[in-house]
Short mmCIF file of C-alpha atoms and ligand atoms in Angstrom, two decimals:
data_model
loop_
_atom_site.label_atom_id
_atom_site.label_comp_id
_atom_site.label_asym_id
_atom_site.label_seq_id
_atom_site.Cartn_x
_atom_site.Cartn_y
_atom_site.Cartn_z
CA MET A 1 66.80 93.07 107.21
CA ARG A 2 65.76 95.04 104.51
CA ALA A 3 68.66 97.46 104.77
CA PHE A 4 70.88 94.27 104.29
CA VAL A 5 69.10 93.09 101.18
CA GLU A 6 69.24 96.58 99.76
CA ILE A 7 73.29 96.38 100.26
CA VAL A 8 74.19 92.91 99.31
CA GLY A 9 71.01 91.51 97.55
CA ALA A 10 68.42 89.06 98.94
CA ASP A 11 70.59 86.02 97.78
CA HIS A 12 73.19 86.98 100.31
CA VAL A 13 71.08 87.84 103.41
CA LEU A 14 70.38 84.32 104.58
CA THR A 15 67.60 83.51 107.55
CA ASP A 16 66.52 80.20 106.57
CA ALA A 17 67.93 77.51 109.24
CA ASP A 18 68.80 75.14 106.55
CA LEU A 19 71.06 78.06 104.95
CA THR A 20 72.49 79.40 108.17
CA ALA A 21 73.54 76.29 109.93
CA SER A 22 76.97 75.93 108.61
CA TYR A 23 77.76 79.42 109.62
CA GLU A 24 76.36 78.79 113.37
CA THR A 25 78.71 76.14 114.31
CA ASP A 26 82.49 75.86 114.62
CA TRP A 27 84.53 73.09 112.95
CA THR A 28 85.00 71.48 116.35
CA GLY A 29 81.25 71.35 117.32
CA ARG A 30 82.07 73.05 120.59
CA PHE A 31 80.84 76.37 119.87
CA SER A 32 77.28 77.11 118.28
CA GLY A 33 74.70 79.81 118.31
CA LYS A 34 71.84 81.49 116.31
CA ALA A 35 72.66 84.19 114.32
CA ALA A 36 70.04 87.15 113.53
CA CYS A 37 70.87 86.44 110.07
CA VAL A 38 73.73 85.67 107.54
CA VAL A 39 75.05 88.65 105.54
CA ARG A 40 77.49 87.91 102.80
CA PRO A 41 78.81 91.12 101.17
CA ARG A 42 81.11 90.92 98.04
CA THR A 43 83.10 94.09 98.43
CA THR A 44 84.63 96.40 101.06
CA ALA A 45 82.05 99.21 100.19
CA GLU A 46 79.22 96.66 101.10
CA VAL A 47 80.96 95.56 104.27
CA ALA A 48 81.47 99.21 105.32
CA ALA A 49 77.50 99.73 104.54
CA VAL A 50 76.50 96.60 106.51
CA LEU A 51 78.67 98.01 109.41
CA LYS A 52 77.45 101.72 109.22
CA HIS A 53 73.74 100.29 109.45
CA CYS A 54 74.64 97.77 112.47
CA HIS A 55 76.27 100.54 114.27
CA ALA A 56 73.47 103.13 113.64
CA GLU A 57 71.16 100.50 115.01
CA GLY A 58 73.22 99.17 117.45
CA LEU A 59 73.45 95.56 116.16
CA LYS A 60 76.12 93.35 117.28
CA VAL A 61 78.04 91.46 114.71
CA VAL A 62 80.44 88.50 114.59
CA VAL A 63 82.77 88.23 111.77
CA GLN A 64 83.48 85.00 109.92
CA GLY A 65 85.90 83.86 107.33
CA GLY A 66 86.35 79.96 106.47
CA ASN A 67 84.99 78.91 109.93
CA THR A 68 88.08 76.96 110.44
CA GLY A 69 88.90 78.59 113.82
CA LEU A 70 88.96 76.54 117.16
CA VAL A 71 88.04 78.57 119.89
CA GLY A 72 84.69 79.93 119.01
CA GLY A 73 85.75 83.40 117.98
CA GLY A 74 83.73 83.16 114.71
CA VAL A 75 80.49 81.88 115.30
CA PRO A 76 77.74 83.65 117.30
CA ALA A 77 76.65 83.47 121.05
CA GLY A 78 73.43 83.93 119.96
CA GLY A 79 71.47 86.92 118.15
CA GLU A 80 74.32 88.75 116.49
CA VAL A 81 74.41 89.45 112.77
CA LEU A 82 76.93 87.11 111.18
CA LEU A 83 79.05 89.00 108.74
CA SER A 84 80.73 86.23 106.41
CA LEU A 85 83.58 87.59 104.26
CA ALA A 86 83.68 84.36 102.20
CA ARG A 87 82.82 86.42 98.94
CA LEU A 88 85.64 88.87 99.13
CA THR A 89 87.68 86.68 96.94
CA ASP A 90 89.56 89.45 94.85
CA LEU A 91 93.13 88.28 94.28
CA GLY A 92 95.49 90.77 92.72
CA ASP A 93 98.34 90.48 90.13
CA VAL A 94 101.60 89.59 92.10
CA ASP A 95 103.82 92.54 92.13
CA LEU A 96 107.05 91.28 91.58
CA ALA A 97 109.06 94.37 92.02
CA SER A 98 108.10 94.13 95.57
CA ALA A 99 107.35 90.47 95.94
CA GLN A 100 103.75 91.13 97.36
CA VAL A 101 100.08 90.51 96.53
CA THR A 102 96.87 92.27 97.59
CA ALA A 103 94.46 89.41 98.66
CA GLY A 104 90.60 89.97 99.67
CA ALA A 105 89.75 88.55 103.20
CA GLY A 106 88.00 85.57 101.39
CA VAL A 107 90.59 84.29 99.44
CA THR A 108 91.68 80.89 100.98
CA LEU A 109 95.29 79.90 101.90
CA ALA A 110 95.61 77.37 99.23
CA ASP A 111 94.38 79.80 96.22
CA LEU A 112 96.85 82.31 97.71
CA GLN A 113 99.69 79.88 97.56
CA ILE A 114 98.79 78.63 94.05
CA HIS A 115 98.48 82.13 92.94
CA ALA A 116 102.00 82.88 94.33
CA ARG A 117 103.50 79.76 93.16
CA ALA A 118 102.47 80.80 89.53
CA SER A 119 105.01 83.76 89.88
CA ASP A 120 107.83 81.83 91.35
CA LEU A 121 107.03 82.90 94.67
CA ASP A 122 105.40 81.38 97.77
CA PHE A 123 103.48 82.65 100.92
CA GLY A 124 105.12 82.20 104.35
CA VAL A 125 102.32 80.93 106.28
CA ASP A 126 101.03 77.34 105.83
CA LEU A 127 98.81 75.17 107.92
CA ALA A 128 96.57 72.02 107.58
CA ALA A 129 93.38 73.84 107.09
CA ARG A 130 94.73 75.64 104.00
CA GLU A 131 91.77 74.72 101.58
CA SER A 132 89.09 76.59 103.78
CA ALA A 133 90.96 79.05 106.14
CA THR A 134 91.03 82.44 104.52
CA VAL A 135 93.34 85.57 104.59
CA GLY A 136 90.90 87.72 107.00
CA GLY A 137 90.65 85.01 109.31
CA LEU A 138 94.48 84.39 109.31
CA VAL A 139 95.12 87.82 109.69
CA ALA A 140 92.66 88.62 112.50
CA THR A 141 93.86 85.39 114.61
CA ASN A 142 97.59 86.14 113.48
CA ALA A 143 97.58 82.59 112.64
CA GLY A 144 100.81 80.52 112.97
CA GLY A 145 101.21 76.85 111.49
CA ILE A 146 103.98 74.88 110.47
CA ARG A 147 106.38 77.56 108.83
CA VAL A 148 106.89 80.01 111.47
CA LEU A 149 110.35 78.85 112.41
CA ARG A 150 111.11 80.04 108.83
CA TYR A 151 108.82 82.95 108.02
CA GLY A 152 107.14 84.24 111.18
CA SER A 153 103.48 84.11 111.83
CA MET A 154 100.77 85.89 109.78
CA ARG A 155 101.32 89.36 111.26
CA ALA A 156 105.07 88.96 109.85
CA GLN A 157 103.56 88.93 106.33
CA VAL A 158 101.13 92.01 106.55
CA MET A 159 102.79 94.85 104.47
CA GLY A 160 99.40 96.79 104.33
CA LEU A 161 95.92 96.46 105.53
CA GLU A 162 92.29 97.58 104.34
CA ALA A 163 89.58 97.00 107.24
CA VAL A 164 86.38 98.69 108.09
CA LEU A 165 85.81 100.23 111.68
CA ALA A 166 82.73 99.57 113.64
CA ASP A 167 81.14 102.82 112.37
CA GLY A 168 81.71 101.96 108.65
CA SER A 169 84.49 103.98 107.94
CA VAL A 170 87.57 102.44 105.88
CA ILE A 171 90.95 102.80 106.82
CA SER A 172 93.25 101.30 103.81
CA ARG A 173 97.25 101.32 103.72
CA MET A 174 97.87 99.40 100.92
CA ALA A 175 101.10 100.60 99.19
CA GLY A 176 102.97 97.74 100.98
CA LEU A 177 105.93 100.26 102.08
CA SER A 178 108.76 98.20 103.56
CA LYS A 179 109.70 101.15 105.58
CA ASP A 180 107.27 103.53 107.38
CA GLY A 181 108.04 105.34 110.20
CA THR A 182 104.81 107.03 110.46
CA GLY A 183 103.48 106.31 113.94
CA TYR A 184 101.17 103.53 115.40
CA ASP A 185 101.28 100.34 113.19
CA LEU A 186 97.49 99.83 112.97
CA ALA A 187 97.87 96.81 110.67
CA GLY A 188 99.89 95.24 113.36
CA LEU A 189 97.38 95.87 116.13
CA ILE A 190 94.63 94.86 114.00
CA ALA A 191 96.23 91.37 113.18
CA GLY A 192 95.42 89.40 116.18
CA SER A 193 92.57 91.52 117.47
CA GLU A 194 90.04 88.64 116.30
CA GLY A 195 87.50 90.95 114.87
CA THR A 196 87.08 93.09 118.04
CA LEU A 197 88.72 96.26 116.60
CA ALA A 198 87.87 96.27 113.07
CA VAL A 199 86.81 93.92 109.95
CA VAL A 200 89.71 93.26 107.72
CA THR A 201 88.62 92.98 104.12
CA ALA A 202 92.03 92.99 102.37
CA ALA A 203 95.44 92.48 103.24
CA ARG A 204 98.85 93.30 101.18
CA LEU A 205 101.11 90.40 101.82
CA LYS A 206 104.51 89.70 101.56
CA LEU A 207 105.57 86.82 99.49
CA TRP A 208 108.98 84.86 99.57
CA PRO A 209 111.34 82.90 96.89
CA ARG A 210 109.78 79.82 95.97
CA LEU A 211 111.82 76.94 97.19
CA ARG A 212 110.87 73.70 95.40
CA ALA A 213 113.55 71.32 96.35
CA ARG A 214 112.20 69.83 99.67
CA ALA A 215 113.26 67.00 102.05
CA VAL A 216 111.40 65.85 105.04
CA ALA A 217 112.61 63.54 107.65
CA LEU A 218 110.57 61.68 110.46
CA LEU A 219 112.90 61.16 113.80
CA ALA A 220 111.90 58.55 116.50
CA MET A 221 112.93 59.27 120.22
CA ASP A 222 112.44 58.65 123.68
CA SER A 223 111.34 61.78 124.91
CA THR A 224 110.31 65.69 124.41
CA GLU A 225 113.60 66.54 126.11
CA ALA A 226 115.83 64.71 123.05
CA ALA A 227 113.64 66.31 120.57
CA VAL A 228 114.00 70.02 122.15
CA SER A 229 118.10 69.00 122.73
CA LEU A 230 118.48 68.63 118.95
CA LEU A 231 116.87 72.22 118.08
CA PRO A 232 120.15 74.25 118.47
CA GLY A 233 122.22 71.80 116.23
CA LEU A 234 119.63 71.43 113.35
CA ARG A 235 119.06 75.28 113.16
CA ALA A 236 122.72 75.75 112.77
CA SER A 237 123.55 73.05 110.53
CA LEU A 238 120.20 73.49 108.45
CA PRO A 239 119.58 76.84 107.13
CA SER A 240 117.22 75.59 104.94
CA LEU A 241 115.09 73.91 107.86
CA SER A 242 111.45 75.25 107.55
CA ALA A 243 109.29 72.94 109.87
CA ALA A 244 109.93 71.14 113.13
CA GLU A 245 106.78 69.30 114.45
CA LEU A 246 106.27 67.02 117.43
CA PHE A 247 103.90 64.38 118.17
CA TYR A 248 103.61 61.20 120.18
CA ARG A 249 102.82 57.53 120.36
CA GLU A 250 99.18 58.05 121.27
CA GLY A 251 98.68 60.36 118.60
CA LEU A 252 100.15 58.23 116.04
CA ALA A 253 98.32 55.41 117.05
CA LEU A 254 95.12 57.66 116.65
CA VAL A 255 96.00 58.83 113.12
CA ARG A 256 96.48 55.11 111.98
CA LYS A 257 93.38 54.14 113.76
CA HIS A 258 91.58 56.76 111.40
CA GLY A 259 93.72 56.45 108.34
CA PRO A 260 95.37 53.90 105.99
CA LEU A 261 98.84 54.70 107.17
CA PRO A 262 101.66 52.27 107.74
CA ALA A 263 103.48 52.07 110.72
CA PRO A 264 106.47 54.47 110.20
CA PHE A 265 109.16 52.16 112.08
CA PRO A 266 109.14 48.70 113.14
CA GLN A 267 108.89 49.43 116.65
CA GLU A 268 106.75 52.19 118.31
CA HIS A 269 108.72 55.20 120.23
CA GLU A 270 107.72 57.74 122.45
CA ALA A 271 108.13 61.11 120.57
CA TYR A 272 108.20 61.86 116.88
CA LEU A 273 110.13 64.73 115.20
CA LEU A 274 109.18 65.67 111.83
CA LEU A 275 111.59 67.99 109.99
CA GLU A 276 111.24 69.62 106.57
CA CYS A 277 113.99 71.53 104.53
CA ALA A 278 113.59 73.62 101.52
CA ASP A 279 116.00 74.99 99.26
CA LEU A 280 116.77 75.97 95.82
CA THR A 281 118.71 72.84 95.42
CA ASP A 282 117.98 69.47 97.00
CA PRO A 283 118.64 69.71 100.55
CA VAL A 284 118.48 65.99 101.22
CA ASP A 285 121.76 65.33 101.58
CA GLN A 286 122.13 68.10 104.12
CA LEU A 287 119.05 66.74 106.09
CA ALA A 288 120.46 63.30 105.85
CA ALA A 289 123.79 64.32 107.25
CA ALA A 290 122.23 66.34 110.20
CA VAL A 291 119.78 63.37 110.97
CA SER A 292 122.92 61.06 111.04
CA GLU A 293 124.72 63.28 113.37
CA ALA A 294 122.03 63.87 115.73
CA VAL A 295 122.08 62.61 119.31
CA GLY A 296 119.30 60.67 120.98
CA LEU A 297 117.73 59.37 118.20
CA VAL A 298 116.33 55.79 118.13
CA ASP A 299 115.34 55.31 114.44
CA ALA A 300 114.54 57.81 111.33
CA THR A 301 113.66 57.88 107.78
CA VAL A 302 114.20 60.57 105.26
CA ALA A 303 111.83 60.95 102.31
CA THR A 304 113.32 62.19 98.97
CA ASP A 305 110.37 61.91 96.42
CA ALA A 306 106.93 64.18 96.94
CA ALA A 307 104.82 61.14 97.75
CA GLY A 308 107.17 59.93 100.39
CA GLN A 309 107.21 63.60 101.88
CA ARG A 310 103.41 63.63 101.81
CA ALA A 311 103.05 60.36 103.60
CA LEU A 312 105.24 61.43 106.49
CA TRP A 313 103.51 64.66 106.74
CA ALA A 314 100.09 62.89 107.14
CA TYR A 315 101.26 61.43 110.27
CA ARG A 316 101.26 64.83 111.69
CA GLU A 317 98.49 66.72 109.62
CA THR A 318 95.90 64.23 110.23
CA HIS A 319 95.93 64.49 113.97
CA THR A 320 93.34 67.10 114.16
CA GLU A 321 90.86 65.20 112.38
CA SER A 322 91.67 61.95 114.01
CA ILE A 323 91.08 63.58 117.32
CA SER A 324 87.74 65.04 115.95
CA ALA A 325 86.65 61.61 114.79
CA GLU A 326 86.80 60.49 118.33
CA GLY A 327 84.60 62.85 119.79
CA VAL A 328 84.68 66.70 120.72
CA PRO A 329 88.03 67.23 122.27
CA VAL A 330 89.16 70.27 124.66
CA LYS A 331 91.22 71.98 122.42
CA LEU A 332 94.16 73.71 124.09
CA ASP A 333 96.97 75.53 122.18
CA VAL A 334 99.63 76.90 124.68
CA SER A 335 103.05 77.76 124.39
CA VAL A 336 105.93 78.03 126.94
CA PRO A 337 109.56 79.00 126.52
CA THR A 338 111.30 76.26 124.31
CA ALA A 339 113.32 74.85 126.95
CA SER A 340 110.63 74.47 129.07
CA LEU A 341 108.74 72.20 126.79
CA PRO A 342 109.89 68.72 128.17
CA LEU A 343 108.86 70.12 131.76
CA LEU A 344 105.18 70.77 130.43
CA VAL A 345 104.85 67.81 128.86
CA SER A 346 106.28 65.60 131.62
CA GLN A 347 103.62 67.43 134.18
CA LEU A 348 100.68 67.16 131.57
CA SER A 349 99.17 63.91 132.21
CA SER A 350 99.29 64.08 136.11
CA THR A 351 97.60 67.59 136.07
CA ILE A 352 95.27 66.23 133.58
CA ALA A 353 94.37 63.19 135.41
CA GLY A 354 94.21 65.18 138.92
CA VAL A 355 91.09 66.76 137.71
CA CYS A 356 89.71 64.24 135.38
CA PRO A 357 90.98 60.48 135.63
CA ALA A 358 89.05 59.24 132.38
CA ALA A 359 90.43 62.17 130.11
CA ARG A 360 92.55 61.02 127.18
CA PRO A 361 95.08 63.48 126.39
CA ILE A 362 96.63 63.81 122.66
CA VAL A 363 99.34 66.33 122.38
CA PHE A 364 101.37 67.48 119.29
CA GLY A 365 102.86 70.75 117.99
CA HIS A 366 105.42 72.92 116.77
CA VAL A 367 108.28 72.22 119.01
CA ASN A 368 110.75 75.21 117.66
CA GLU A 369 107.97 77.83 119.31
CA GLY A 370 107.42 75.60 122.45
CA ASN A 371 103.83 75.57 120.76
CA LEU A 372 101.99 72.34 122.17
CA HIS A 373 98.31 71.44 120.90
CA VAL A 374 96.77 70.00 124.11
CA ASN A 375 93.77 67.99 122.95
CA VAL A 376 91.60 66.29 125.82
CA LEU A 377 89.11 63.87 124.90
CA ASP A 378 86.57 62.05 127.39
CA THR A 379 86.55 64.95 129.67
CA GLY A 380 82.78 64.73 130.01
CA ASP A 381 81.31 67.70 131.59
CA LEU A 382 84.66 68.61 133.48
CA HIS A 383 86.02 70.35 130.60
CA GLU A 384 86.18 73.59 132.48
CA GLN A 385 88.31 71.76 135.19
CA VAL A 386 90.82 70.21 132.63
CA THR A 387 91.12 73.64 130.95
CA ASP A 388 91.66 75.34 133.97
CA ALA A 389 94.38 73.07 135.08
CA VAL A 390 96.19 72.92 131.97
CA LEU A 391 96.23 76.62 131.74
CA ARG A 392 97.51 77.16 135.13
CA LEU A 393 100.44 75.04 134.55
CA VAL A 394 101.22 76.64 131.30
CA ALA A 395 101.18 80.15 133.10
CA SER A 396 103.34 78.93 136.21
CA LEU A 397 105.98 77.85 133.38
CA ASP A 398 105.82 81.60 131.93
CA GLY A 399 103.67 80.43 129.05
CA SER A 400 100.94 81.75 126.82
CA ILE A 401 97.09 80.43 127.17
CA SER A 402 96.79 80.92 123.50
CA SER A 403 99.99 80.26 120.96
CA GLU A 404 98.35 80.70 117.58
CA HIS A 405 94.33 79.98 117.84
CA GLY A 406 93.44 83.07 119.62
CA VAL A 407 91.44 83.42 122.73
CA GLY A 408 88.16 83.59 121.20
CA ARG A 409 85.18 82.78 123.37
CA ALA A 410 86.93 79.59 124.80
CA LYS A 411 89.74 81.24 126.76
CA VAL A 412 88.58 84.67 127.98
CA GLU A 413 88.23 83.59 131.22
CA TRP A 414 91.67 82.51 131.58
CA LEU A 415 93.24 85.74 129.56
CA GLN A 416 94.35 87.25 132.88
CA LEU A 417 96.68 84.26 133.29
CA SER A 418 98.88 85.29 130.24
CA ARG A 419 98.14 88.96 130.46
CA SER A 420 98.50 91.45 133.45
CA ALA A 421 95.77 93.73 134.56
CA THR A 422 97.35 96.58 133.27
CA GLU A 423 97.88 94.97 129.63
CA ILE A 424 94.20 93.91 129.60
CA ALA A 425 92.97 97.58 130.75
CA ALA A 426 95.10 98.98 128.08
CA MET A 427 93.66 96.46 125.45
CA GLN A 428 90.16 97.46 126.79
CA ALA A 429 91.17 101.08 126.00
CA VAL A 430 91.85 100.49 122.51
CA LYS A 431 88.75 98.40 122.11
CA ARG A 432 86.60 101.41 123.33
CA ALA A 433 88.47 103.93 121.12
CA LEU A 434 87.70 101.97 117.98
CA ASP A 435 84.45 100.29 118.66
CA PRO A 436 82.96 102.63 121.67
CA ALA A 437 79.40 100.73 121.13
CA GLY A 438 81.12 97.33 121.67
CA ILE A 439 79.41 95.77 118.23
CA LEU A 440 82.35 93.90 117.05
CA ASN A 441 82.44 90.49 118.18
CA PRO A 442 81.23 91.03 121.79
CA GLY A 443 82.52 88.37 124.30
CA VAL A 444 85.41 87.57 122.13
CA LEU A 445 88.97 88.02 123.42
CA LEU A 446 88.36 90.49 126.06
CA PRO A 447 86.42 90.06 129.59
C1 LIG B 501 97.79 72.56 113.71
O1 LIG B 501 98.83 72.58 114.03
O2 LIG B 501 97.48 71.21 113.13
C2 LIG B 501 96.57 73.31 114.05
O3 LIG B 501 96.91 74.19 115.02
C3 LIG B 501 95.28 72.80 114.34
C4 LIG B 501 95.15 71.99 115.70
O4 LIG B 501 95.65 72.07 116.77
O5 LIG B 501 94.18 71.06 115.73
ZN1 LIG B 502 99.17 74.53 115.13
#
């Protein structure tokens, strides 16, 4: 402990239970464990010194950003040093020539967005936890969110990375070269490695032109199939399409139970598709035209002003907190080939009811990526069985057991449903090469 105090100062080594508690339980309340202590470095050099010490002493480390993760990957199992990167908040000037910026691991997504927009640029990833989620965690989990349709996931935004390896050595490749053919893409490998290969301390990030003109529509439909069938036409007629989000009758009822939201339509419907277009000039006419031509709609509304757009987004973005207000859900984040999404949705209820008749599934997601957030309430002590049944169904449809939240501690047991034995062995070989003592995030991602 004295070594940590010497590196980061006494104020930033926390051992008092009152101070460590908020770091030791995840956002969902499902995962928690006691840390040996919480260490809060301010700089990359301090992170390196902390890891060098942990490596020498054989101390296990769990790495944490904004603690918004949903799979238990950022909280201790018990006894690890918790390395919080929340104080690595340096944010460089926007480089207009390359449209890039360097951001510390502890910079929140919201602060990054504000910073980029001040230069008339924007960041490509956006998600509901933007006020708390941080750059380091977004990179480490290869976060997705609501704009993958337009800009890709977090890995696609990373033009360079600074990271500390398990032994305290630093790799830094921050020139932001768009073309670089000099071998292994270490930044791409570390992105999505969930803190198991290295500790991300800063990232060089791509920025996009800021698109101030937005239009949002909410479409009501009878089925998932109707929503999926609309996608090819929407993508073809709306180059400005930047989000396509799906939710259902049960989810809408829940968000209206927990928030003061009016009914969007006079009648209830089975499925809802939220579309957003963003462009340099007002895309509302394009969006309205695409909606009026869409086949299979039963109702629709288009919001033109910012307040109306926020109101429509609230139906979608308050799902997570409304579900948590009902209890601790089993949270599954799966994807299937988009064409198979209707099949997945049609088999989901009976699959879950087959192992847990009392369970209450609430489902929503990012339709273009075939990414469904399957949240199951009231599972009692059958959460393992529910998880197993759903993930096996997903695997039978050639899907992924974790689409954008990561594997964490929650899904390790099921990794083999999505990755072959050969792939897992290759990943373990990479892990052994970079972290031979296995001190970084043990128990996360790899069996
Ligand atoms: C979302 O899309 O809102 C997030 O992935 C959070 C969640 O799944 O609860
Ligand atoms: Zn999501």
